[in-house]
Amino acid sequence: MTLSPAQAMGAMTTMTTHELQNILAIIRESAGLMGDILEVNANVALKHRPKLDEALGHITTQVDRAKSLLEAMNRIGHAPDAAQQESCDLGLHTRALVQLCGRPARLKELSLQFSPPSQPLPIHASALQVVAEGFTVLRAAIEVCPSGSVLEIALHPGPQAHSLMLALPTPPPASSLLSALANAGRIQLQGTTIQLSFPAHHP
Amino acid sequence: MTPLTICLIDDEEGFVTTLAERLELRGHHPVVALTGEEGLSCIAEHAPHIVVLDLRMPGMGGMETLRRIRTTWPDLPVVMLSGHGGEAEIKSCLHLGAKAYLKKPTHIDTLLEVIHTALQAQRTTP
Amino acid sequence: MKEDFDSNWADQTLNVGRYRTLQRKIVILIAVAALLPLISLATINYYEHHSALMVQVQEPLRALVGKTKHSFELFLAERISAVSFIASAYPMSQLADTKFLARIFQTMSQAFTGFVDIALIGEDGSLLSYVGPYQLKDINYTGQPWFQQVLIRGAYISDVFLGFRQFPHVVIAVRHIEADGRAWIVRATLDTTQFEHIIASMGLEAGSDAFLTNRQGVLQTESRRYGHVLDQLPFALPPANFEPNVQEFQDNGGQTYFLSLSLVGHTDFVLVAMKPKPSALSILYAVRKDLVLVFLAGVVLIFGGVFTATRIIIQRLRESDAQRLAAIHQMEHTQRLSSIGRLAAGVAHEINNPLAIINEKAGLLQDLLQRQPDFPNKERFMQQIEAILRSVDRCRGITHRMLGFAKRMDVKIEVLDLNAIVTETVGFLEREAQYRNVTIEQRLAPNLTNIPTDHGQLQQVILNILNNALAAVTDGGHITITTWDADDRIGLAIGDNGCGMSEETLKHIFEPFFTTKKEKGTGLGMSITYGIVKRLGGDIQIQSAPGKGTTVTIFLPKRPPEGEGVQP
């Protein structure tokens, strides 16, 4: 009857993100309504009409920005779910992680290049594991990238295993967490390429 | 109400320009900088009454910007305004000499109130 | 029990064989390290003791043989001197006189025991005079071996022989040569009983033996073991010289002896003394037995000690390995938990940026419109701006809460108005309810006592139940929320007129991952609700009937849950 702490944390996260998404939807509706009112009064001379339009447009854009963050977080919050304890999709979780790592990367003026895979990549690992390991590796990689560089993130499907590949601009220093993870056998590190593999799931 | 020259340093352009516009509507003279480095030259150029500073920015970052402002212009009051802010960060900002720490999003009236309080405190304790 | 569990768990997780191998290796290593010195010490000790004992055993034997040899030599030398004196002190004419010879013999016999007779023999081998128990006359000794020997050597002691009396004798013969070239021989016979006396005086232990032989191994005295005088020894003697030596020797009977032998001067005799080895070394054997016992006891003790110590070490090692493994599991678990927490905290912070922009843009719109003349729907427009600003404020509160649980999952207890929380929470779902034409009726008791509880968690509980209720009712359905005072608790009931639940569903409703909303949801809904209510010190009950609807009732205590401080 008791939940694991991760499950409780996940559940609370998803509830909170849902709540926030609901409120964002309200804001969006309000903005839409305001747009409608401006539209209805198209013939009324308003002093700052372009500014009003622009502001409303910005509100909608920012709602979308917030929503995409929340969607990514929602994906992470669902990671401890029972349905994803045996297998999960590597692509969806990597995408969510990359999205959530956008801000720390921007602070380092680092650009994250990620093209989501065209097909699902089911793997035989819990979503929680993917999130934990992926997050650790991604964060460690961002840490060692010089500012202003490009970190390429890709997913490589394979018959036995699907892999998360990171191409660093420079090899990580021996003292970095990445090297430690590589030494511990948690990731494969070759030059500037990091590979985190999970066994492919064939349902 | 005396018009104030307010230097806004924040990398969120949409936020900082809108805030500047609203301050302008209230009769103030905001000057905008999108990075810490830009902010320092902006202060040198405009000699603002007060600085409103974000914490997380690419490049120098808010904490380092605050440190440099306090070194170069020790009498210039700085108010932090950031979406981030763990207790540790708030503490170290106040320790570095920030007058207040506001969390985004905040009401513009609250911001102005804090600005005025900071300036008042500055005047009474030179 | 715990230990059993731990070790079982470790057995399954860690390779048990690895520990067995390790234990075996350690035992062998320590045992070898401990036993090697013990073995070498015991060996060295044994051989040292052995050689010391050998010296101790052999030396007296050697000394005894040496002493006895000297006794023999002295005995014989005295008698040779006596005979020699007689041969040289008197002229031949006197010695040829039997009466004179008899007088001399008497005197000599008094001074030296063992003489049986005496005779004067001419150079031609003819008996000139004789004193003794035999009636000897006109005998010529030219053909006798001893006669030839004495001619060559000047003095001679014969081997033992049985004389006419069938009694063992030896002959001592001395040749005297006068200045004028005349020569004669004085020959005396000795009774070898004296030899037996000398040997008896050695004081031999039982089992030991001592005797004289000649160089051909013919016994010259009685032997305890190998027969009588003139018997041939059944074995060949090892070579001897004048210094007594000791050696180990095995006779034809298979028995091993310490054997000491020495040539006796002036004679062909070999003095032999034998001491059986087992008796000589009985002390050594006793020592060896003790040594072996001590050694075996030591080995048993060392093995026992090493085995016990190793078992304890291995047990400790296994326990610590198991603990470390558990710690790693725990760490990975926390890492996973913390990765969600950190990401959630990051989002809680990050979401503030778009919210701040929305806030400013809405504020700007407000600012601009306040400076505009009225236009149709301006009031409605301003209301929407207000709504956006309020929504942003609500988001602020939620992100703050999210930050709170993302950092730590502690319950933060405050004294709160349940009715207010209910109203606020209903607000979240009002839009959906309106859209589906579901009425949410709030029958809230006025003046309800404020209760110590956690705002966020209680809100989640209400939200969760309301969500379920919304899912259960059809469009146009009805949900009722009731609060009331129930003595030391406060009651909250949320009822719906939805599809209800079967008894089977009701039985499992609080189990994790149980859900009736197949298409979506975490499947944790009611179990989370249950967990939170319990954590808040409350109770939860569900009444439901298929087709009639469901009522979830929660009771919350008016006093804070135990161990939770109230924060003002």
PDB file of C-alpha atoms in Angstrom, chain C residues 41-188:
ATOM      1  CA  LEU C  41      61.555 -25.837  15.063  1.00  0.00           C
ATOM      2  CA  ALA C  42      60.336 -29.303  15.925  1.00  0.00           C
ATOM      3  CA  THR C  43      62.672 -30.887  13.357  1.00  0.00           C
ATOM      4  CA  ILE C  44      65.696 -28.913  14.466  1.00  0.00           C
ATOM      5  CA  ASN C  45      64.824 -29.563  18.077  1.00  0.00           C
ATOM      6  CA  TYR C  46      64.485 -33.263  17.407  1.00  0.00           C
ATOM      7  CA  TYR C  47      67.808 -33.554  15.622  1.00  0.00           C
ATOM      8  CA  GLU C  48      69.639 -31.424  18.137  1.00  0.00           C
ATOM      9  CA  HIS C  49      68.230 -33.506  20.881  1.00  0.00           C
ATOM     10  CA  HIS C  50      69.037 -36.629  18.926  1.00  0.00           C
ATOM     11  CA  SER C  51      72.653 -35.736  18.398  1.00  0.00           C
ATOM     12  CA  ALA C  52      73.037 -34.523  21.977  1.00  0.00           C
ATOM     13  CA  LEU C  53      71.577 -37.744  23.191  1.00  0.00           C
ATOM     14  CA  MET C  54      73.799 -39.724  20.864  1.00  0.00           C
ATOM     15  CA  VAL C  55      76.808 -38.065  22.366  1.00  0.00           C
ATOM     16  CA  GLN C  56      75.348 -38.657  25.756  1.00  0.00           C
ATOM     17  CA  VAL C  57      74.740 -42.324  24.982  1.00  0.00           C
ATOM     18  CA  GLN C  58      77.881 -43.030  22.997  1.00  0.00           C
ATOM     19  CA  GLU C  59      80.401 -41.174  25.100  1.00  0.00           C
ATOM     20  CA  PRO C  60      80.063 -43.349  28.226  1.00  0.00           C
ATOM     21  CA  LEU C  61      80.286 -46.426  26.055  1.00  0.00           C
ATOM     22  CA  ARG C  62      83.423 -45.142  24.406  1.00  0.00           C
ATOM     23  CA  ALA C  63      84.856 -44.188  27.786  1.00  0.00           C
ATOM     24  CA  LEU C  64      83.982 -47.536  29.238  1.00  0.00           C
ATOM     25  CA  VAL C  65      85.633 -49.382  26.376  1.00  0.00           C
ATOM     26  CA  GLY C  66      88.666 -47.132  26.661  1.00  0.00           C
ATOM     27  CA  LYS C  67      88.952 -47.734  30.379  1.00  0.00           C
ATOM     28  CA  THR C  68      88.437 -51.448  30.088  1.00  0.00           C
ATOM     29  CA  LYS C  69      90.950 -51.675  27.249  1.00  0.00           C
ATOM     30  CA  HIS C  70      93.450 -49.970  29.487  1.00  0.00           C
ATOM     31  CA  SER C  71      92.639 -52.384  32.261  1.00  0.00           C
ATOM     32  CA  PHE C  72      93.352 -55.233  29.890  1.00  0.00           C
ATOM     33  CA  GLU C  73      96.522 -53.638  28.651  1.00  0.00           C
ATOM     34  CA  LEU C  74      97.671 -52.946  32.186  1.00  0.00           C
ATOM     35  CA  PHE C  75      96.807 -56.439  33.284  1.00  0.00           C
ATOM     36  CA  LEU C  76      98.693 -57.982  30.400  1.00  0.00           C
ATOM     37  CA  ALA C  77     101.594 -55.524  30.559  1.00  0.00           C
ATOM     38  CA  GLU C  78     102.115 -56.290  34.236  1.00  0.00           C
ATOM     39  CA  ARG C  79     102.150 -59.976  33.510  1.00  0.00           C
ATOM     40  CA  ILE C  80     104.437 -59.627  30.498  1.00  0.00           C
ATOM     41  CA  SER C  81     106.771 -57.520  32.685  1.00  0.00           C
ATOM     42  CA  ALA C  82     106.716 -60.157  35.369  1.00  0.00           C
ATOM     43  CA  VAL C  83     107.526 -62.932  32.925  1.00  0.00           C
ATOM     44  CA  SER C  84     110.085 -60.734  31.239  1.00  0.00           C
ATOM     45  CA  PHE C  85     111.674 -59.944  34.587  1.00  0.00           C
ATOM     46  CA  ILE C  86     111.977 -63.604  35.426  1.00  0.00           C
ATOM     47  CA  ALA C  87     113.483 -64.299  32.011  1.00  0.00           C
ATOM     48  CA  SER C  88     116.100 -61.621  32.359  1.00  0.00           C
ATOM     49  CA  ALA C  89     116.786 -61.527  36.090  1.00  0.00           C
ATOM     50  CA  TYR C  90     117.985 -65.107  36.473  1.00  0.00           C
ATOM     51  CA  PRO C  91     120.580 -67.074  34.598  1.00  0.00           C
ATOM     52  CA  MET C  92     119.408 -69.974  32.577  1.00  0.00           C
ATOM     53  CA  SER C  93     121.026 -72.471  34.902  1.00  0.00           C
ATOM     54  CA  GLN C  94     118.978 -71.267  37.822  1.00  0.00           C
ATOM     55  CA  LEU C  95     115.769 -71.183  35.841  1.00  0.00           C
ATOM     56  CA  ALA C  96     116.414 -74.686  34.618  1.00  0.00           C
ATOM     57  CA  ASP C  97     116.323 -75.738  38.199  1.00  0.00           C
ATOM     58  CA  THR C  98     112.719 -76.744  38.776  1.00  0.00           C
ATOM     59  CA  LYS C  99     112.905 -76.112  42.472  1.00  0.00           C
ATOM     60  CA  PHE C 100     114.233 -72.584  41.890  1.00  0.00           C
ATOM     61  CA  LEU C 101     111.609 -71.991  39.253  1.00  0.00           C
ATOM     62  CA  ALA C 102     108.885 -73.202  41.583  1.00  0.00           C
ATOM     63  CA  ARG C 103     110.004 -70.706  44.218  1.00  0.00           C
ATOM     64  CA  ILE C 104     109.973 -67.872  41.760  1.00  0.00           C
ATOM     65  CA  PHE C 105     106.579 -68.965  40.417  1.00  0.00           C
ATOM     66  CA  GLN C 106     105.155 -68.977  43.918  1.00  0.00           C
ATOM     67  CA  THR C 107     106.350 -65.442  44.549  1.00  0.00           C
ATOM     68  CA  MET C 108     105.048 -64.321  41.191  1.00  0.00           C
ATOM     69  CA  SER C 109     101.650 -65.952  41.716  1.00  0.00           C
ATOM     70  CA  GLN C 110     101.330 -64.110  44.965  1.00  0.00           C
ATOM     71  CA  ALA C 111     102.049 -60.757  43.294  1.00  0.00           C
ATOM     72  CA  PHE C 112     100.038 -61.393  40.123  1.00  0.00           C
ATOM     73  CA  THR C 113      96.867 -63.402  40.046  1.00  0.00           C
ATOM     74  CA  GLY C 114      95.947 -65.700  37.238  1.00  0.00           C
ATOM     75  CA  PHE C 115      99.194 -67.520  36.487  1.00  0.00           C
ATOM     76  CA  VAL C 116      98.637 -71.216  36.088  1.00  0.00           C
ATOM     77  CA  ASP C 117     102.131 -72.484  35.317  1.00  0.00           C
ATOM     78  CA  ILE C 118     105.566 -71.423  34.139  1.00  0.00           C
ATOM     79  CA  ALA C 119     108.147 -73.114  31.927  1.00  0.00           C
ATOM     80  CA  LEU C 120     111.661 -72.532  30.644  1.00  0.00           C
ATOM     81  CA  ILE C 121     112.170 -73.455  27.041  1.00  0.00           C
ATOM     82  CA  GLY C 122     115.424 -73.621  25.227  1.00  0.00           C
ATOM     83  CA  GLU C 123     116.146 -71.946  21.917  1.00  0.00           C
ATOM     84  CA  ASP C 124     115.761 -75.242  20.240  1.00  0.00           C
ATOM     85  CA  GLY C 125     112.186 -75.528  21.529  1.00  0.00           C
ATOM     86  CA  SER C 126     112.890 -78.148  24.146  1.00  0.00           C
ATOM     87  CA  LEU C 127     111.197 -77.869  27.547  1.00  0.00           C
ATOM     88  CA  LEU C 128     113.983 -77.299  30.108  1.00  0.00           C
ATOM     89  CA  SER C 129     112.015 -76.947  33.275  1.00  0.00           C
ATOM     90  CA  TYR C 130     108.319 -76.652  34.219  1.00  0.00           C
ATOM     91  CA  VAL C 131     106.320 -75.666  37.289  1.00  0.00           C
ATOM     92  CA  GLY C 132     102.614 -76.172  37.176  1.00  0.00           C
ATOM     93  CA  PRO C 133      99.747 -78.560  37.509  1.00  0.00           C
ATOM     94  CA  TYR C 134     100.815 -80.724  34.544  1.00  0.00           C
ATOM     95  CA  GLN C 135     103.461 -83.363  34.339  1.00  0.00           C
ATOM     96  CA  LEU C 136     105.231 -82.047  31.273  1.00  0.00           C
ATOM     97  CA  LYS C 137     108.605 -83.429  30.184  1.00  0.00           C
ATOM     98  CA  ASP C 138     110.614 -83.839  27.005  1.00  0.00           C
ATOM     99  CA  ILE C 139     108.311 -81.746  24.929  1.00  0.00           C
ATOM    100  CA  ASN C 140     109.592 -79.833  21.985  1.00  0.00           C
ATOM    101  CA  TYR C 141     107.686 -76.681  21.021  1.00  0.00           C
ATOM    102  CA  THR C 142     109.516 -75.950  17.798  1.00  0.00           C
ATOM    103  CA  GLY C 143     106.398 -76.639  15.734  1.00  0.00           C
ATOM    104  CA  GLN C 144     104.053 -74.492  17.835  1.00  0.00           C
ATOM    105  CA  PRO C 145     102.925 -71.206  16.309  1.00  0.00           C
ATOM    106  CA  TRP C 146     103.489 -69.222  19.509  1.00  0.00           C
ATOM    107  CA  PHE C 147     107.133 -70.459  19.539  1.00  0.00           C
ATOM    108  CA  GLN C 148     107.707 -69.058  16.055  1.00  0.00           C
ATOM    109  CA  GLN C 149     106.023 -65.814  17.074  1.00  0.00           C
ATOM    110  CA  VAL C 150     108.129 -65.360  20.181  1.00  0.00           C
ATOM    111  CA  LEU C 151     111.288 -66.000  18.195  1.00  0.00           C
ATOM    112  CA  ILE C 152     110.324 -63.211  15.870  1.00  0.00           C
ATOM    113  CA  ARG C 153     108.765 -60.697  18.306  1.00  0.00           C
ATOM    114  CA  GLY C 154     110.589 -61.384  21.557  1.00  0.00           C
ATOM    115  CA  ALA C 155     107.370 -61.338  23.538  1.00  0.00           C
ATOM    116  CA  TYR C 156     104.070 -62.897  22.707  1.00  0.00           C
ATOM    117  CA  ILE C 157     100.588 -63.290  24.088  1.00  0.00           C
ATOM    118  CA  SER C 158      98.554 -66.019  22.534  1.00  0.00           C
ATOM    119  CA  ASP C 159      94.913 -66.292  21.758  1.00  0.00           C
ATOM    120  CA  VAL C 160      92.817 -68.127  24.244  1.00  0.00           C
ATOM    121  CA  PHE C 161      92.926 -71.845  23.964  1.00  0.00           C
ATOM    122  CA  LEU C 162      91.609 -74.696  26.010  1.00  0.00           C
ATOM    123  CA  GLY C 163      94.500 -76.331  27.677  1.00  0.00           C
ATOM    124  CA  PHE C 164      94.783 -79.907  28.733  1.00  0.00           C
ATOM    125  CA  ARG C 165      92.459 -79.075  31.614  1.00  0.00           C
ATOM    126  CA  GLN C 166      89.795 -77.940  29.237  1.00  0.00           C
ATOM    127  CA  PHE C 167      90.021 -74.485  30.698  1.00  0.00           C
ATOM    128  CA  PRO C 168      90.603 -71.302  28.718  1.00  0.00           C
ATOM    129  CA  HIS C 169      94.139 -70.089  28.852  1.00  0.00           C
ATOM    130  CA  VAL C 170      96.471 -67.670  27.215  1.00  0.00           C
ATOM    131  CA  VAL C 171     100.148 -68.058  26.899  1.00  0.00           C
ATOM    132  CA  ILE C 172     102.605 -65.310  27.689  1.00  0.00           C
ATOM    133  CA  ALA C 173     106.042 -66.051  26.310  1.00  0.00           C
ATOM    134  CA  VAL C 174     109.166 -63.896  26.541  1.00  0.00           C
ATOM    135  CA  ARG C 175     112.504 -64.598  24.882  1.00  0.00           C
ATOM    136  CA  HIS C 176     115.709 -63.542  26.616  1.00  0.00           C
ATOM    137  CA  ILE C 177     119.055 -63.247  24.846  1.00  0.00           C
ATOM    138  CA  GLU C 178     122.250 -63.206  26.880  1.00  0.00           C
ATOM    139  CA  ALA C 179     125.245 -61.046  25.944  1.00  0.00           C
ATOM    140  CA  ASP C 180     127.065 -64.216  24.855  1.00  0.00           C
ATOM    141  CA  GLY C 181     124.306 -65.050  22.403  1.00  0.00           C
ATOM    142  CA  ARG C 182     122.592 -67.727  24.349  1.00  0.00           C
ATOM    143  CA  ALA C 183     118.867 -67.407  24.447  1.00  0.00           C
ATOM    144  CA  TRP C 184     115.964 -68.913  26.273  1.00  0.00           C
ATOM    145  CA  ILE C 185     112.276 -68.512  26.522  1.00  0.00           C
ATOM    146  CA  VAL C 186     110.114 -68.173  29.614  1.00  0.00           C
ATOM    147  CA  ARG C 187     106.548 -69.228  28.997  1.00  0.00           C
ATOM    148  CA  ALA C 188     103.710 -68.699  31.471  1.00  0.00           C
TER     149      ALA C 188
END
